[in-house]
Short mmCIF file of C-alpha atoms and ligand atoms in Angstrom, two decimals:
data_model
loop_
_atom_site.label_atom_id
_atom_site.label_comp_id
_atom_site.label_asym_id
_atom_site.label_seq_id
_atom_site.Cartn_x
_atom_site.Cartn_y
_atom_site.Cartn_z
CA MET A 46 -17.21 -17.31 -19.45
CA LYS A 47 -16.35 -14.35 -21.74
CA THR A 48 -13.79 -12.45 -19.65
CA TYR A 49 -12.47 -9.04 -20.62
CA ILE A 50 -9.08 -8.19 -19.11
CA PHE A 51 -8.81 -4.42 -19.43
CA ASP A 52 -5.34 -3.84 -17.93
CA PRO A 53 -2.16 -5.89 -18.40
CA ILE A 54 -1.74 -8.76 -15.93
CA SER A 55 1.24 -11.09 -15.40
CA PRO A 56 1.97 -13.67 -18.14
CA GLU A 57 1.45 -16.45 -15.57
CA ALA A 58 -1.99 -15.16 -14.60
CA LEU A 59 -2.96 -14.60 -18.24
CA ALA A 60 -2.00 -18.18 -19.16
CA TYR A 61 -4.01 -19.42 -16.16
CA ALA A 62 -7.04 -17.33 -17.22
CA ARG A 63 -6.82 -18.66 -20.78
CA SER A 64 -6.92 -22.26 -19.59
CA TYR A 65 -10.28 -21.78 -17.79
CA LEU A 66 -12.00 -18.78 -19.38
CA ASP A 67 -12.78 -17.32 -22.80
CA VAL A 68 -10.40 -14.37 -22.56
CA VAL A 69 -10.47 -11.07 -24.43
CA CYS A 70 -7.13 -9.42 -23.79
CA TRP A 71 -6.37 -5.68 -23.29
CA ASP A 72 -4.47 -5.52 -26.59
CA SER A 73 -7.14 -7.30 -28.69
CA SER A 74 -9.31 -5.26 -31.09
CA GLU A 75 -12.31 -7.12 -29.59
CA ILE A 76 -11.80 -5.38 -26.22
CA VAL A 77 -14.05 -2.47 -27.25
CA ASN A 78 -17.03 -4.78 -27.93
CA TYR A 79 -18.13 -4.28 -24.35
CA ALA A 80 -21.57 -5.80 -24.84
CA ASN A 81 -20.18 -9.37 -24.89
CA ALA A 82 -18.44 -9.17 -21.53
CA GLU A 83 -19.71 -11.55 -18.83
CA ALA A 84 -16.75 -10.98 -16.52
CA VAL A 85 -14.08 -8.28 -16.33
CA ILE A 86 -10.70 -8.01 -14.64
CA VAL A 87 -9.57 -4.46 -13.87
CA ARG A 88 -6.53 -2.90 -12.24
CA THR A 89 -7.00 0.87 -12.79
CA PHE A 90 -9.59 0.73 -15.59
CA LYS A 91 -12.63 2.71 -14.44
CA MET A 92 -15.90 0.82 -14.07
CA THR A 93 -18.25 3.82 -14.08
CA PRO A 94 -22.05 3.53 -14.39
CA MET A 95 -21.67 4.50 -18.07
CA MET A 96 -19.22 1.67 -18.68
CA ILE A 97 -21.29 -0.84 -16.70
CA ASP A 98 -24.38 0.12 -18.76
CA GLN A 99 -22.50 -0.94 -21.90
CA MET A 100 -22.11 -4.48 -20.52
CA PRO A 101 -25.64 -5.90 -20.19
CA ASN A 102 -24.31 -9.47 -19.70
CA LEU A 103 -21.81 -8.59 -16.98
CA LYS A 104 -21.93 -10.84 -13.88
CA ILE A 105 -18.68 -10.06 -12.09
CA ILE A 106 -16.07 -7.29 -11.80
CA ALA A 107 -12.87 -8.83 -10.44
CA LYS A 108 -10.44 -6.22 -9.13
CA HIS A 109 -6.78 -7.12 -9.53
CA GLY A 110 -5.59 -5.58 -6.25
CA VAL A 111 -7.20 -4.19 -3.11
CA GLY A 112 -8.41 -0.59 -3.54
CA VAL A 113 -11.73 -0.52 -5.38
CA ASP A 114 -12.04 3.25 -5.84
CA ASN A 115 -12.08 2.76 -9.66
CA ILE A 116 -15.31 0.74 -9.41
CA ASP A 117 -18.77 2.16 -8.71
CA ILE A 118 -19.70 -0.64 -6.32
CA PRO A 119 -23.21 0.57 -5.36
CA TYR A 120 -24.13 0.91 -9.04
CA ALA A 121 -22.66 -2.52 -9.93
CA LYS A 122 -24.56 -4.09 -7.04
CA SER A 123 -27.80 -2.40 -8.10
CA LYS A 124 -27.41 -4.28 -11.40
CA GLY A 125 -26.79 -7.60 -9.62
CA ILE A 126 -23.08 -7.62 -10.57
CA ARG A 127 -20.63 -9.20 -8.09
CA VAL A 128 -17.53 -7.16 -7.22
CA THR A 129 -14.46 -8.94 -5.84
CA ASN A 130 -10.86 -8.04 -5.00
CA THR A 131 -7.65 -9.78 -3.88
CA PRO A 132 -7.22 -8.46 -0.33
CA THR A 133 -4.24 -10.52 0.80
CA ALA A 134 -2.29 -10.81 -2.47
CA ASN A 135 0.00 -7.82 -1.94
CA MET A 136 0.24 -7.74 1.86
CA ASN A 137 3.69 -9.34 2.03
CA SER A 138 5.13 -7.15 -0.73
CA VAL A 139 4.01 -3.96 1.01
CA ALA A 140 5.24 -5.25 4.37
CA GLU A 141 8.66 -6.00 2.90
CA LEU A 142 8.83 -2.53 1.30
CA ILE A 143 8.08 -0.93 4.70
CA ILE A 144 10.92 -2.92 6.25
CA GLY A 145 13.21 -1.91 3.38
CA LEU A 146 12.30 1.74 3.84
CA ALA A 147 12.91 1.49 7.59
CA PHE A 148 16.41 0.15 6.98
CA ASN A 149 17.01 2.69 4.24
CA CYS A 150 16.14 5.57 6.57
CA VAL A 151 18.01 4.41 9.67
CA ARG A 152 21.15 3.45 7.71
CA ARG A 153 20.84 6.37 5.25
CA ILE A 154 21.27 3.97 2.32
CA THR A 155 20.00 6.27 -0.44
CA GLN A 156 21.93 9.20 1.02
CA SER A 157 25.07 7.01 1.11
CA GLN A 158 24.58 6.07 -2.54
CA MET A 159 24.30 9.77 -3.44
CA ALA A 160 27.46 10.54 -1.46
CA VAL A 161 29.39 7.78 -3.24
CA LEU A 162 28.15 8.95 -6.64
CA ASN A 163 29.20 12.50 -5.82
CA GLY A 164 32.68 11.35 -4.71
CA LEU A 165 33.94 10.93 -1.14
CA GLU A 166 37.35 11.73 0.38
CA LYS A 167 37.09 9.23 3.24
CA ASN A 168 35.04 6.24 4.32
CA SER A 169 32.27 6.23 6.92
CA PRO A 170 31.69 10.00 7.20
CA MET A 171 29.85 10.92 10.39
CA TYR A 172 26.98 12.53 8.52
CA LEU A 173 26.08 9.11 7.10
CA SER A 174 26.02 7.50 10.55
CA GLY A 175 22.79 5.64 11.28
CA TYR A 176 21.39 3.38 13.96
CA GLU A 177 20.24 -0.22 14.41
CA LEU A 178 16.66 -1.43 14.46
CA ALA A 179 17.36 -4.20 16.98
CA GLU A 180 15.58 -3.63 20.30
CA LYS A 181 14.09 -0.33 19.14
CA THR A 182 10.35 0.38 19.29
CA LEU A 183 8.21 0.02 16.18
CA GLY A 184 4.99 2.06 16.38
CA LEU A 185 2.31 0.70 14.05
CA ILE A 186 -0.65 2.89 13.15
CA GLY A 187 -3.16 0.34 11.89
CA ILE A 188 -2.60 -3.37 12.46
CA GLY A 189 -4.65 -4.84 9.64
CA LYS A 190 -3.05 -7.20 7.14
CA ILE A 191 0.00 -5.06 6.32
CA GLY A 192 0.68 -3.53 9.75
CA MET A 193 0.34 -6.91 11.45
CA SER A 194 2.73 -8.53 8.96
CA VAL A 195 5.37 -5.80 9.42
CA GLY A 196 5.09 -6.06 13.21
CA LYS A 197 5.44 -9.84 13.28
CA LYS A 198 8.47 -9.84 10.97
CA LEU A 199 10.33 -7.06 12.80
CA HIS A 200 9.51 -8.54 16.20
CA ASP A 201 10.60 -12.06 15.28
CA ALA A 202 13.64 -11.21 13.15
CA PHE A 203 14.98 -8.03 14.75
CA ASP A 204 13.82 -8.18 18.37
CA MET A 205 11.91 -4.96 17.95
CA LYS A 206 9.35 -4.01 20.58
CA ILE A 207 6.01 -3.44 18.86
CA ILE A 208 3.41 -0.91 19.97
CA ALA A 209 0.17 -0.48 18.04
CA TYR A 210 -2.52 2.17 17.69
CA ASP A 211 -5.68 0.81 16.07
CA PRO A 212 -9.04 1.68 17.67
CA PHE A 213 -10.63 -1.33 15.96
CA ALA A 214 -8.17 -3.88 17.41
CA THR A 215 -8.74 -5.27 20.92
CA THR A 216 -6.06 -5.49 23.59
CA ASP A 217 -6.40 -9.29 23.49
CA TYR A 218 -5.78 -9.34 19.73
CA CYS A 219 -2.71 -7.09 20.14
CA ASN A 220 -1.38 -9.26 22.94
CA SER A 221 -1.91 -12.41 20.86
CA LEU A 222 0.42 -10.90 18.24
CA GLY A 223 2.99 -9.91 20.85
CA PHE A 224 2.17 -6.20 20.37
CA ALA A 225 1.37 -3.68 23.12
CA LYS A 226 -1.77 -1.64 22.42
CA THR A 227 -1.48 2.13 22.92
CA GLU A 228 -4.69 3.90 23.78
CA SER A 229 -3.83 7.11 21.95
CA LEU A 230 -2.10 8.18 18.78
CA ASP A 231 -0.14 10.74 20.84
CA GLU A 232 1.32 7.97 22.99
CA LEU A 233 2.38 6.02 19.90
CA CYS A 234 3.96 9.10 18.32
CA SER A 235 5.96 9.90 21.42
CA LYS A 236 7.21 6.33 22.00
CA GLY A 237 7.94 4.99 18.50
CA ASP A 238 11.45 4.90 17.03
CA ILE A 239 10.07 3.76 13.67
CA ILE A 240 6.46 4.82 13.04
CA SER A 241 4.68 3.13 10.14
CA VAL A 242 1.21 4.03 8.89
CA SER A 243 -1.02 1.29 7.39
CA VAL A 244 -4.60 2.57 7.50
CA PRO A 245 -7.23 3.31 4.84
CA LEU A 246 -7.76 6.92 3.75
CA THR A 247 -10.96 8.09 5.46
CA LYS A 248 -12.16 11.42 6.83
CA GLU A 249 -10.71 10.35 10.21
CA THR A 250 -7.30 9.42 8.81
CA ARG A 251 -6.80 12.32 6.38
CA ASN A 252 -4.01 14.51 7.86
CA MET A 253 -3.86 12.13 10.81
CA ILE A 254 -0.11 12.81 11.02
CA ALA A 255 0.41 16.57 10.88
CA SER A 256 2.63 19.09 12.67
CA ARG A 257 1.19 18.39 16.14
CA GLU A 258 1.74 14.62 15.88
CA ILE A 259 5.22 15.08 14.36
CA SER A 260 6.12 17.48 17.20
CA LEU A 261 5.50 14.63 19.66
CA MET A 262 7.98 12.33 17.90
CA LYS A 263 11.56 11.71 19.04
CA GLU A 264 14.34 13.56 17.21
CA THR A 265 15.60 10.11 16.20
CA ALA A 266 12.21 8.92 14.89
CA VAL A 267 11.58 7.70 11.35
CA LEU A 268 8.11 8.04 9.80
CA ILE A 269 6.92 5.75 6.97
CA ASN A 270 3.65 5.94 5.05
CA THR A 271 2.83 3.36 2.39
CA SER A 272 -0.95 3.51 2.78
CA ARG A 273 -2.46 6.48 0.96
CA GLY A 274 -1.37 10.04 0.16
CA GLY A 275 -2.89 12.67 2.44
CA ILE A 276 -2.76 10.63 5.65
CA VAL A 277 0.59 12.28 6.43
CA ASN A 278 0.44 16.03 5.83
CA GLU A 279 3.17 16.65 3.25
CA ASP A 280 3.74 20.37 4.07
CA ASP A 281 4.11 19.64 7.78
CA LEU A 282 6.44 16.71 7.09
CA TYR A 283 8.57 18.90 4.83
CA LYS A 284 8.97 21.56 7.58
CA ALA A 285 9.85 18.89 10.16
CA LEU A 286 12.47 17.25 7.93
CA LYS A 287 14.05 20.55 6.88
CA ASN A 288 14.38 21.51 10.54
CA HIS A 289 15.62 18.01 11.52
CA LYS A 290 12.76 17.60 14.00
CA ILE A 291 12.83 13.86 13.18
CA PHE A 292 15.60 11.64 11.80
CA GLY A 293 13.96 10.78 8.51
CA ALA A 294 10.87 9.76 6.60
CA ALA A 295 9.79 7.68 3.63
CA LEU A 296 6.61 7.94 1.57
CA ASP A 297 5.43 5.46 -1.06
CA VAL A 298 2.18 7.41 -1.53
CA PHE A 299 1.50 11.08 -2.22
CA VAL A 300 -1.50 13.39 -2.48
CA GLN A 301 -0.69 13.82 -6.17
CA GLU A 302 0.66 10.78 -8.01
CA PRO A 303 2.97 10.18 -9.70
CA VAL A 304 4.88 12.52 -7.39
CA ARG A 305 6.28 15.47 -9.34
CA LYS A 306 10.05 15.81 -9.45
CA ASN A 307 10.01 19.33 -7.98
CA HIS A 308 8.00 18.25 -4.92
CA PRO A 309 9.53 20.12 -1.92
CA LEU A 310 9.99 16.87 0.05
CA LEU A 311 12.46 15.64 -2.57
CA SER A 312 14.83 18.45 -1.59
CA CYS A 313 15.24 16.94 1.91
CA ASP A 314 18.28 14.68 2.25
CA ASN A 315 16.57 12.81 5.10
CA PHE A 316 13.62 11.82 2.89
CA ILE A 317 13.06 8.73 0.70
CA ALA A 318 10.39 8.57 -2.01
CA THR A 319 9.12 5.52 -3.85
CA PRO A 320 6.45 5.74 -6.59
CA HIS A 321 3.53 3.73 -5.10
CA ASN A 322 5.70 0.65 -5.37
CA GLY A 323 4.31 -1.30 -2.42
CA ALA A 324 2.67 -4.06 -4.44
CA ASN A 325 5.01 -3.80 -7.40
CA THR A 326 6.62 -7.23 -7.20
CA THR A 327 6.43 -10.18 -9.57
CA ASP A 328 5.12 -12.27 -6.68
CA ALA A 329 2.25 -9.91 -5.84
CA LEU A 330 1.36 -9.41 -9.51
CA ILE A 331 1.05 -13.18 -10.01
CA ARG A 332 -1.01 -13.56 -6.80
CA MET A 333 -3.31 -10.64 -7.72
CA GLY A 334 -3.83 -11.91 -11.28
CA ILE A 335 -4.47 -15.52 -10.31
CA GLY A 336 -6.63 -14.38 -7.37
CA ALA A 337 -8.84 -12.30 -9.68
CA VAL A 338 -9.15 -15.16 -12.18
CA ASP A 339 -10.03 -17.62 -9.38
CA GLU A 340 -12.96 -15.43 -8.27
CA ILE A 341 -14.39 -15.58 -11.81
CA ILE A 342 -13.86 -19.35 -12.01
CA ARG A 343 -15.71 -19.75 -8.70
CA LEU A 344 -18.70 -17.81 -10.02
CA LYS A 345 -18.60 -19.77 -13.29
CA ASN A 346 -18.70 -23.02 -11.25
CA GLY A 347 -21.72 -21.82 -9.28
CA GLU A 348 -19.67 -21.14 -6.14
CA ASN A 349 -19.53 -17.93 -4.13
CA PRO A 350 -16.46 -15.72 -4.69
CA LEU A 351 -14.26 -15.52 -1.57
CA SER A 352 -14.09 -11.73 -1.40
CA GLY A 353 -17.59 -10.40 -1.97
CA LEU A 354 -17.61 -6.63 -1.48
P1 NAD B 616 -6.53 -3.49 6.32
O1 NAD B 616 -7.93 -3.11 6.02
O2 NAD B 616 -6.21 -4.93 6.47
O3 NAD B 616 -6.04 -2.74 7.64
C1 NAD B 616 -6.29 -1.40 7.91
C2 NAD B 616 -6.24 -1.23 9.42
O4 NAD B 616 -6.38 0.16 9.71
C3 NAD B 616 -7.37 -1.97 10.16
O5 NAD B 616 -6.84 -2.79 11.18
C4 NAD B 616 -8.20 -0.83 10.75
O6 NAD B 616 -8.76 -1.18 12.01
C5 NAD B 616 -7.15 0.25 10.89
N1 NAD B 616 -7.71 1.59 11.00
C6 NAD B 616 -8.77 2.13 10.34
N2 NAD B 616 -8.97 3.40 10.73
C7 NAD B 616 -8.02 3.67 11.65
C8 NAD B 616 -7.70 4.81 12.42
N3 NAD B 616 -8.43 5.93 12.35
N4 NAD B 616 -6.65 4.75 13.26
C9 NAD B 616 -5.90 3.63 13.36
N5 NAD B 616 -6.16 2.49 12.68
C10 NAD B 616 -7.21 2.53 11.82
O7 NAD B 616 -5.64 -2.83 5.18
P2 NAD B 616 -4.19 -3.26 4.72
O8 NAD B 616 -4.30 -4.30 3.66
O9 NAD B 616 -3.34 -3.49 5.91
O10 NAD B 616 -3.76 -1.91 3.94
C11 NAD B 616 -3.46 -0.73 4.66
C12 NAD B 616 -3.30 0.43 3.70
O11 NAD B 616 -2.27 0.16 2.74
C13 NAD B 616 -4.54 0.73 2.86
O12 NAD B 616 -4.70 2.13 2.79
C14 NAD B 616 -4.20 0.26 1.48
O13 NAD B 616 -4.89 0.96 0.49
C15 NAD B 616 -2.71 0.54 1.45
N6 NAD B 616 -1.98 -0.22 0.44
C16 NAD B 616 -0.95 0.40 -0.23
C17 NAD B 616 -0.24 -0.30 -1.19
C18 NAD B 616 0.93 0.34 -1.91
O14 NAD B 616 1.25 -0.07 -3.03
N7 NAD B 616 1.60 1.30 -1.32
C19 NAD B 616 -0.59 -1.61 -1.52
C20 NAD B 616 -1.63 -2.21 -0.81
C21 NAD B 616 -2.32 -1.50 0.16
#
């Protein structure tokens, strides 16, 4: 099957694709001959109606990753084109980043590094004092693939108590994971020591965490958002951090990305920024690449892709 790979994928996934498919690579001069494409793999490449119209033989758009906002799904479907993604490939990488950010905030790791680089007169200064995660309460907003994974790891490995706010998860499901379901976001905000957001960006979740929600949090609370920019209100978070209303915060996602270096949040010493790095691991890249290739192979073999959207 003639497969156009528009964005770079891992060498392992590319070798795998080449052994099963007739691959046209992102750096080949042939890549602009869109009309020959029967399958495409995209990461950020935009599959607009105009682009889709240039591929009359296209049967499948395989997204390398989860978010499909770069693909016009209704239009692709109207042309009988399958759209797939790799929903579980990066879950563990994002979960591990959340845990890393939680430790970074409570132990002030980045701030400690800055202090060392700037020169210190004595060890263990009080202003770098942190706290332990053990036996604290982790508040999860959203317990889908990523939230659930974070909760299980921190419960099993660090004896954290897990509370969850997710209107689409039943009490029985929460209990089966060892999590306690909170009926309201306010309750979660007021009880969590670490609060981590793992929900899609929708009209309900935009600005879901703003000044009112932050005002309910403990002074020792840490807020982490790795889901999408705009779910945590950046202006309100900035005011809260400047006034030490909460202990710290970490964002992997911003309203405007890549985050600009003069963003006000970056002036807060109790704030950690990462540049949408959640899935940026060799492991996730291999899983996403091979997962996307496998969906095309399934279609080629007359089977149904696993992740029909
Ligand atoms: P998922 O679909 O498995 O889970 C999302 C959960 O959010 C579901 O359980 C859903 O019930 C819940 N939810 C929806 N609306 C809610 C609301 N109003 N209040 C509370 N809960 C709500 O998704 P996932 O794979 O766990 O991903 C979560 C987020 O992480 C997504 O936004 C995704 O785009 C993002 N993500 C970021 C990166 C990164 O690099 N930073 C990588 C992968 C995914």
